CSV table of N, CA and C in Angstrom, one decimal:
chain,number,residue,atom,x,y,z
A,1,UNK,N,32.4,40.3,-59.3
A,1,UNK,CA,31.1,40.4,-59.9
A,1,UNK,C,30.0,40.0,-58.9
A,2,UNK,N,28.8,40.5,-59.1
A,2,UNK,CA,27.7,40.2,-58.2
A,2,UNK,C,27.4,38.7,-58.3
A,3,UNK,N,27.0,38.1,-57.2
A,3,UNK,CA,26.6,36.7,-57.1
A,3,UNK,C,27.7,35.7,-57.5
A,4,UNK,N,28.9,36.2,-57.5
A,4,UNK,CA,30.0,35.3,-57.9
A,4,UNK,C,30.1,35.0,-59.3
A,5,UNK,N,29.5,35.8,-60.2
A,5,UNK,CA,29.6,35.6,-61.6
A,5,UNK,C,31.0,36.0,-62.1
A,6,UNK,N,31.4,35.5,-63.2
A,6,UNK,CA,30.7,34.6,-64.2
A,6,UNK,C,30.8,33.2,-63.7
A,7,UNK,N,29.8,32.4,-64.1
A,7,UNK,CA,29.7,31.0,-63.7
A,7,UNK,C,29.7,30.2,-65.0
A,8,UNK,N,30.2,29.0,-64.9
A,8,UNK,CA,30.2,28.1,-66.1
A,8,UNK,C,29.3,26.9,-65.8
A,9,UNK,N,29.3,26.0,-66.7
A,9,UNK,CA,28.5,24.8,-66.6
A,9,UNK,C,29.0,24.0,-65.4
A,10,UNK,N,30.2,24.1,-65.1
A,10,UNK,CA,30.9,23.2,-64.1
A,10,UNK,C,30.8,23.7,-62.7
A,11,UNK,N,30.3,24.9,-62.5
A,11,UNK,CA,30.2,25.4,-61.1
A,11,UNK,C,29.1,24.8,-60.3
A,12,UNK,N,28.1,24.3,-60.9
A,12,UNK,CA,26.9,23.8,-60.2
A,12,UNK,C,27.2,22.3,-59.7
A,13,UNK,N,26.8,22.1,-58.5
A,13,UNK,CA,26.9,20.7,-57.9
A,13,UNK,C,25.7,19.9,-58.5
A,14,UNK,N,26.0,18.7,-58.9
A,14,UNK,CA,24.9,17.8,-59.4
A,14,UNK,C,24.1,17.3,-58.2
A,15,UNK,N,22.8,17.5,-58.2
A,15,UNK,CA,21.9,16.9,-57.2
A,15,UNK,C,21.5,15.6,-57.7
A,16,UNK,N,21.8,14.5,-56.9
A,16,UNK,CA,21.5,13.2,-57.3
A,16,UNK,C,20.0,12.9,-57.0
A,17,UNK,N,19.4,12.2,-57.9
A,17,UNK,CA,18.0,11.7,-57.7
A,17,UNK,C,18.1,10.4,-56.8
A,18,UNK,N,17.0,10.0,-56.3
A,18,UNK,CA,17.0,8.8,-55.4
A,18,UNK,C,17.6,7.6,-56.2
A,19,UNK,N,17.2,7.4,-57.5
A,19,UNK,CA,17.7,6.3,-58.3
A,19,UNK,C,19.2,6.4,-58.4
A,20,UNK,N,19.7,7.6,-58.6
A,20,UNK,CA,21.2,7.8,-58.8
A,20,UNK,C,21.9,7.5,-57.5
A,21,UNK,N,21.3,7.9,-56.3
A,21,UNK,CA,21.9,7.6,-55.0
A,21,UNK,C,22.0,6.1,-54.8
A,22,UNK,N,21.0,5.4,-55.2
A,22,UNK,CA,20.9,3.9,-55.0
A,22,UNK,C,21.6,3.1,-56.0
A,23,UNK,N,22.1,3.8,-57.1
A,23,UNK,CA,22.7,3.0,-58.2
A,23,UNK,C,24.0,2.2,-57.8
A,24,UNK,N,24.9,2.8,-57.0
A,24,UNK,CA,26.1,1.9,-56.6
A,24,UNK,C,25.7,0.6,-55.9
A,25,UNK,N,24.7,0.7,-55.1
A,25,UNK,CA,24.2,-0.5,-54.4
A,25,UNK,C,23.6,-1.5,-55.3
A,26,UNK,N,22.8,-0.9,-56.3
A,26,UNK,CA,22.2,-1.8,-57.3
A,26,UNK,C,23.2,-2.4,-58.2
A,27,UNK,N,24.3,-1.7,-58.6
A,27,UNK,CA,25.3,-2.3,-59.4
A,27,UNK,C,26.1,-3.3,-58.6
A,28,UNK,N,26.3,-3.1,-57.3
A,28,UNK,CA,26.9,-4.1,-56.5
A,28,UNK,C,26.2,-5.4,-56.4
A,29,UNK,N,24.9,-5.4,-56.5
A,29,UNK,CA,24.1,-6.6,-56.6
A,29,UNK,C,24.3,-7.3,-57.9
A,30,UNK,N,24.6,-6.6,-58.9
A,30,UNK,CA,24.8,-7.2,-60.3
A,30,UNK,C,26.2,-7.8,-60.4
A,31,UNK,N,27.2,-7.1,-60.0
A,31,UNK,CA,28.6,-7.5,-60.2
A,31,UNK,C,29.3,-7.9,-59.0
A,32,UNK,N,28.7,-7.7,-57.8
A,32,UNK,CA,29.4,-7.9,-56.5
A,32,UNK,C,30.1,-6.7,-56.1
A,33,UNK,N,30.1,-6.4,-54.8
A,33,UNK,CA,30.6,-5.1,-54.2
A,33,UNK,C,32.1,-4.9,-54.5
A,34,UNK,N,32.9,-6.0,-54.6
A,34,UNK,CA,34.4,-5.7,-54.9
A,34,UNK,C,34.6,-5.1,-56.3
A,35,UNK,N,33.6,-5.2,-57.1
A,35,UNK,CA,33.7,-4.7,-58.5
A,35,UNK,C,33.0,-3.4,-58.7
A,36,UNK,N,32.6,-2.7,-57.6
A,36,UNK,CA,32.1,-1.3,-57.7
A,36,UNK,C,32.9,-0.4,-56.8
A,37,UNK,N,33.5,0.6,-57.4
A,37,UNK,CA,34.3,1.5,-56.6
A,37,UNK,C,33.7,2.9,-56.6
A,38,UNK,N,34.0,3.7,-55.6
A,38,UNK,CA,33.6,5.1,-55.5
A,38,UNK,C,34.4,5.9,-56.5
A,39,UNK,N,33.8,6.5,-57.4
A,39,UNK,CA,34.5,7.3,-58.4
A,39,UNK,C,34.7,8.7,-58.1
A,40,UNK,N,34.3,9.1,-56.9
A,40,UNK,CA,34.4,10.5,-56.4
A,40,UNK,C,35.8,10.8,-55.8
A,41,UNK,N,36.4,9.7,-55.4
A,41,UNK,CA,37.7,9.9,-54.7
A,41,UNK,C,38.8,9.3,-55.6
A,42,UNK,N,39.9,10.0,-55.7
A,42,UNK,CA,41.0,9.6,-56.5
A,42,UNK,C,42.1,9.0,-55.6
A,43,UNK,N,42.3,7.7,-55.7
A,43,UNK,CA,43.3,7.1,-54.9
A,43,UNK,C,44.1,6.1,-55.8
A,44,UNK,N,44.9,5.3,-55.2
A,44,UNK,CA,45.8,4.4,-56.0
A,44,UNK,C,45.0,3.4,-56.8
A,45,UNK,N,43.8,3.0,-56.4
A,45,UNK,CA,43.0,2.1,-57.1
A,45,UNK,C,42.2,2.7,-58.2
A,46,UNK,N,41.6,3.9,-57.9
A,46,UNK,CA,40.7,4.5,-58.9
A,46,UNK,C,41.4,5.4,-59.9
A,47,UNK,N,42.6,5.7,-59.7
A,47,UNK,CA,43.3,6.6,-60.6
A,47,UNK,C,43.4,6.0,-62.0
A,48,UNK,N,43.6,4.7,-62.1
A,48,UNK,CA,43.7,4.1,-63.4
A,48,UNK,C,42.4,4.2,-64.2
A,49,UNK,N,41.3,4.4,-63.6
A,49,UNK,CA,40.0,4.6,-64.3
A,49,UNK,C,39.6,6.0,-64.5
A,50,UNK,N,40.1,6.9,-63.7
A,50,UNK,CA,39.7,8.3,-63.7
A,50,UNK,C,40.6,9.3,-64.3
A,51,UNK,N,41.9,8.8,-64.6
A,51,UNK,CA,42.9,9.7,-65.2
A,51,UNK,C,43.5,9.0,-66.4
A,52,UNK,N,43.5,9.7,-67.5
A,52,UNK,CA,44.1,9.1,-68.7
A,52,UNK,C,45.6,9.1,-68.6
A,53,UNK,N,46.3,8.1,-69.3
A,53,UNK,CA,47.7,8.0,-69.3
A,53,UNK,C,48.4,9.3,-69.8
A,54,UNK,N,47.8,9.9,-70.8
A,54,UNK,CA,48.4,11.1,-71.4
A,54,UNK,C,47.6,12.3,-71.1
A,55,UNK,N,46.3,12.3,-71.1
A,55,UNK,CA,45.5,13.5,-70.8
A,55,UNK,C,44.1,13.1,-70.3
A,56,UNK,N,43.5,14.1,-69.6
A,56,UNK,CA,42.1,13.9,-69.1
A,56,UNK,C,42.1,13.4,-67.7
A,57,UNK,N,41.2,13.9,-66.9
A,57,UNK,CA,41.0,13.4,-65.6
A,57,UNK,C,39.6,14.0,-65.1
A,58,UNK,N,38.9,13.2,-64.3
A,58,UNK,CA,37.6,13.6,-63.8
A,58,UNK,C,37.2,12.7,-62.7
A,59,UNK,N,35.9,12.8,-62.3
A,59,UNK,CA,35.4,12.0,-61.3
A,59,UNK,C,34.1,11.3,-61.8
A,60,UNK,N,33.7,10.3,-61.1
A,60,UNK,CA,32.5,9.6,-61.5
A,60,UNK,C,31.7,9.2,-60.3
A,61,UNK,N,30.4,8.9,-60.5
A,61,UNK,CA,29.6,8.4,-59.4
A,61,UNK,C,30.1,7.1,-58.9
A,62,UNK,N,30.5,6.2,-59.8
A,62,UNK,CA,31.2,5.0,-59.5
A,62,UNK,C,31.9,4.4,-60.7
A,63,UNK,N,32.7,3.4,-60.4
A,63,UNK,CA,33.4,2.7,-61.4
A,63,UNK,C,33.0,1.2,-61.3
A,64,UNK,N,32.6,0.6,-62.4
A,64,UNK,CA,32.1,-0.8,-62.4
A,64,UNK,C,33.0,-1.7,-63.2
A,65,UNK,N,33.4,-2.8,-62.7
A,65,UNK,CA,34.2,-3.8,-63.5
A,65,UNK,C,33.5,-5.1,-63.6
A,66,UNK,N,32.6,-5.2,-64.6
A,66,UNK,CA,31.8,-6.5,-64.8
A,66,UNK,C,32.7,-7.6,-65.2
A,67,UNK,N,32.3,-8.8,-64.8
A,67,UNK,CA,33.0,-10.0,-65.1
A,67,UNK,C,32.5,-10.8,-66.3
A,68,UNK,N,31.4,-10.4,-66.9
A,68,UNK,CA,30.8,-11.1,-68.0
A,68,UNK,C,30.0,-10.1,-68.9
A,69,UNK,N,29.7,-10.5,-70.1
A,69,UNK,CA,28.9,-9.7,-71.0
A,69,UNK,C,27.5,-9.5,-70.4
A,70,UNK,N,27.0,-10.5,-69.8
A,70,UNK,CA,25.6,-10.4,-69.2
A,70,UNK,C,25.6,-9.4,-68.1
A,71,UNK,N,26.6,-9.4,-67.2
A,71,UNK,CA,26.7,-8.4,-66.2
A,71,UNK,C,26.9,-7.0,-66.8
A,72,UNK,N,27.6,-6.9,-67.8
A,72,UNK,CA,27.8,-5.6,-68.5
A,72,UNK,C,26.5,-5.0,-69.0
A,73,UNK,N,25.7,-5.9,-69.7
A,73,UNK,CA,24.4,-5.5,-70.2
A,73,UNK,C,23.5,-5.0,-69.1
A,74,UNK,N,23.5,-5.8,-68.0
A,74,UNK,CA,22.6,-5.5,-66.8
A,74,UNK,C,23.0,-4.2,-66.2
A,75,UNK,N,24.3,-3.9,-66.1
A,75,UNK,CA,24.9,-2.6,-65.6
A,75,UNK,C,24.4,-1.5,-66.5
A,76,UNK,N,24.6,-1.6,-67.8
A,76,UNK,CA,24.2,-0.5,-68.7
A,76,UNK,C,22.8,-0.2,-68.5
A,77,UNK,N,21.9,-1.2,-68.4
A,77,UNK,CA,20.5,-1.0,-68.3
A,77,UNK,C,20.2,-0.2,-67.0
A,78,UNK,N,20.8,-0.6,-65.9
A,78,UNK,CA,20.6,0.0,-64.6
A,78,UNK,C,21.1,1.5,-64.6
A,79,UNK,N,22.2,1.7,-65.3
A,79,UNK,CA,22.8,3.1,-65.4
A,79,UNK,C,21.9,4.0,-66.2
A,80,UNK,N,21.4,3.5,-67.3
A,80,UNK,CA,20.5,4.2,-68.2
A,80,UNK,C,19.1,4.5,-67.4
A,81,UNK,N,18.6,3.5,-66.7
A,81,UNK,CA,17.4,3.7,-66.0
A,81,UNK,C,17.5,4.7,-64.9
A,82,UNK,N,18.8,4.9,-64.3
A,82,UNK,CA,19.0,5.9,-63.3
A,82,UNK,C,19.3,7.3,-63.9
A,83,UNK,N,19.3,7.4,-65.2
A,83,UNK,CA,19.5,8.6,-66.0
A,83,UNK,C,21.0,9.1,-65.7
A,84,UNK,N,21.9,8.2,-65.8
A,84,UNK,CA,23.3,8.6,-65.7
A,84,UNK,C,24.0,8.4,-67.0
A,85,UNK,N,25.1,9.0,-67.2
A,85,UNK,CA,25.9,8.8,-68.4
A,85,UNK,C,26.8,7.6,-68.3
A,86,UNK,N,26.8,6.8,-69.3
A,86,UNK,CA,27.6,5.6,-69.4
A,86,UNK,C,28.9,5.9,-70.1
A,87,UNK,N,30.0,5.6,-69.4
A,87,UNK,CA,31.4,5.8,-70.0
A,87,UNK,C,32.1,4.5,-70.1
A,88,UNK,N,32.0,3.8,-71.3
A,88,UNK,CA,32.7,2.5,-71.4
A,88,UNK,C,34.2,2.8,-71.6
A,89,UNK,N,35.0,2.0,-71.0
A,89,UNK,CA,36.4,2.2,-70.9
A,89,UNK,C,37.2,0.9,-71.3
A,90,UNK,N,38.1,1.0,-72.2
A,90,UNK,CA,38.9,-0.2,-72.6
A,90,UNK,C,40.2,-0.2,-71.9
A,91,UNK,N,41.2,0.1,-72.5
A,91,UNK,CA,42.6,0.1,-71.9
A,91,UNK,C,42.9,1.4,-71.3
A,92,UNK,N,42.1,2.4,-71.6
A,92,UNK,CA,42.4,3.8,-71.0
A,92,UNK,C,43.8,4.3,-71.3
A,93,UNK,N,44.2,4.2,-72.6
A,93,UNK,CA,45.5,4.7,-72.9
A,93,UNK,C,45.6,6.2,-72.8
A,94,UNK,N,44.5,6.9,-72.8
A,94,UNK,CA,44.5,8.3,-72.7
A,94,UNK,C,44.9,9.1,-73.9
A,95,UNK,N,45.1,8.4,-75.0
A,95,UNK,CA,45.6,9.1,-76.2
A,95,UNK,C,44.6,10.2,-76.7
A,96,UNK,N,43.4,10.0,-76.6
A,96,UNK,CA,42.4,11.0,-77.0
A,96,UNK,C,41.7,11.7,-75.8
A,97,UNK,N,41.8,11.1,-74.6
A,97,UNK,CA,41.1,11.7,-73.5
A,97,UNK,C,39.6,11.3,-73.5
A,98,UNK,N,39.1,10.5,-74.4
A,98,UNK,CA,37.7,10.2,-74.5
A,98,UNK,C,37.3,9.1,-73.5
A,99,UNK,N,38.2,8.4,-72.9
A,99,UNK,CA,37.8,7.3,-72.0
A,99,UNK,C,37.8,7.6,-70.5
A,100,UNK,N,38.0,8.9,-70.2
A,100,UNK,CA,38.0,9.3,-68.8
A,100,UNK,C,36.9,10.3,-68.6
A,101,UNK,N,36.3,10.3,-67.4
A,101,UNK,CA,35.1,11.2,-67.2
A,101,UNK,C,35.6,12.6,-67.1
A,102,UNK,N,34.6,13.5,-67.5
A,102,UNK,CA,34.8,14.9,-67.5
A,102,UNK,C,33.9,15.4,-66.4
A,103,UNK,N,34.3,16.4,-65.7
A,103,UNK,CA,33.5,17.0,-64.6
A,103,UNK,C,32.6,18.1,-65.1
A,104,UNK,N,32.4,18.2,-66.5
A,104,UNK,CA,31.5,19.2,-67.0
A,104,UNK,C,30.2,18.6,-67.5
A,105,UNK,N,29.8,17.5,-67.0
A,105,UNK,CA,28.6,16.9,-67.4
A,105,UNK,C,27.4,17.3,-66.5
A,106,UNK,N,26.2,17.4,-67.0
A,106,UNK,CA,25.1,17.7,-66.2
A,106,UNK,C,24.4,16.5,-65.5
A,107,UNK,N,24.9,15.3,-65.8
A,107,UNK,CA,24.4,14.1,-65.2
A,107,UNK,C,25.6,13.3,-64.6
A,108,UNK,N,25.4,12.5,-63.6
A,108,UNK,CA,26.4,11.7,-63.0
A,108,UNK,C,26.9,10.7,-64.1
A,109,UNK,N,28.2,10.4,-64.0
A,109,UNK,CA,28.8,9.5,-64.9
A,109,UNK,C,29.2,8.2,-64.2
A,110,UNK,N,29.0,7.1,-64.9
A,110,UNK,CA,29.5,5.8,-64.4
A,110,UNK,C,30.4,5.2,-65.4
A,111,UNK,N,31.6,4.9,-64.9
A,111,UNK,CA,32.6,4.3,-65.8
A,111,UNK,C,32.4,2.8,-65.7
A,112,UNK,N,32.4,2.1,-66.9
A,112,UNK,CA,32.3,0.7,-67.0
A,112,UNK,C,33.6,0.2,-67.6
A,113,UNK,N,34.5,-0.4,-66.9
A,113,UNK,CA,35.7,-0.9,-67.4
A,113,UNK,C,35.5,-2.3,-68.0
A,114,UNK,N,36.0,-2.4,-69.3
A,114,UNK,CA,35.9,-3.6,-70.0
A,114,UNK,C,37.1,-4.5,-69.9
A,115,UNK,N,38.0,-4.2,-69.0
A,115,UNK,CA,39.3,-5.0,-68.9
A,115,UNK,C,39.1,-6.4,-68.7
A,116,UNK,N,38.1,-6.8,-67.9
A,116,UNK,CA,37.9,-8.2,-67.6
A,116,UNK,C,37.2,-9.0,-68.7
A,117,UNK,N,36.6,-8.3,-69.7
A,117,UNK,CA,35.9,-8.9,-70.8
A,117,UNK,C,36.9,-9.1,-72.0
A,118,UNK,N,37.7,-10.2,-71.8
A,118,UNK,CA,38.8,-10.5,-72.8
A,118,UNK,C,38.6,-11.8,-73.6
A,119,UNK,N,37.4,-12.3,-73.6
A,119,UNK,CA,37.1,-13.5,-74.4
A,119,UNK,C,36.6,-13.2,-75.7
A,120,UNK,N,37.1,-13.8,-76.8
A,120,UNK,CA,36.6,-13.6,-78.1
A,120,UNK,C,35.9,-14.8,-78.6
A,121,UNK,N,34.7,-14.6,-79.1
A,121,UNK,CA,33.9,-15.7,-79.6
A,121,UNK,C,33.3,-15.3,-80.9
A,122,UNK,N,33.3,-16.3,-81.9
A,122,UNK,CA,32.8,-15.9,-83.2
A,122,UNK,C,31.3,-15.7,-83.3
A,123,UNK,N,30.9,-14.8,-84.2
A,123,UNK,CA,29.5,-14.5,-84.4
A,123,UNK,C,29.1,-15.1,-85.7
A,124,UNK,N,27.9,-15.7,-85.8
A,124,UNK,CA,27.5,-16.4,-87.0
A,124,UNK,C,28.5,-17.4,-87.5
A,125,UNK,N,29.0,-18.2,-86.7
A,125,UNK,CA,29.9,-19.3,-87.0
A,125,UNK,C,31.2,-18.8,-87.7
A,126,UNK,N,31.5,-17.5,-87.4
A,126,UNK,CA,32.8,-17.0,-87.9
A,126,UNK,C,32.7,-16.5,-89.3
A,127,UNK,N,31.5,-16.4,-89.9
A,127,UNK,CA,31.4,-15.9,-91.3
A,127,UNK,C,31.1,-14.4,-91.3
């Protein structure tokens, strides 16, 4: 077909804004650089965040593993301010495929792993 048609939503490369290009460095300032990984490469470390145990696989601008609720809130704000998609991730069982990034998004995705946030505290004195 002319011009390589047909094309789908996923054929276009996402052009990152300045804010999106600077986001991994900004997130590193919030959570520390060991807690921010490149989500564009699939390797032995990032696979657990980018591929579901049962189904689903994609890439992300980066993967963030905050150590506290405050860090998580600050990360979400930075991600939203950069106009990226936030993908919160719990245990990533992959049963529904909803916890892994999809490469059909028109905005960059940032995975926030909640694995380190394992403290339970009562709200309103437990009532």
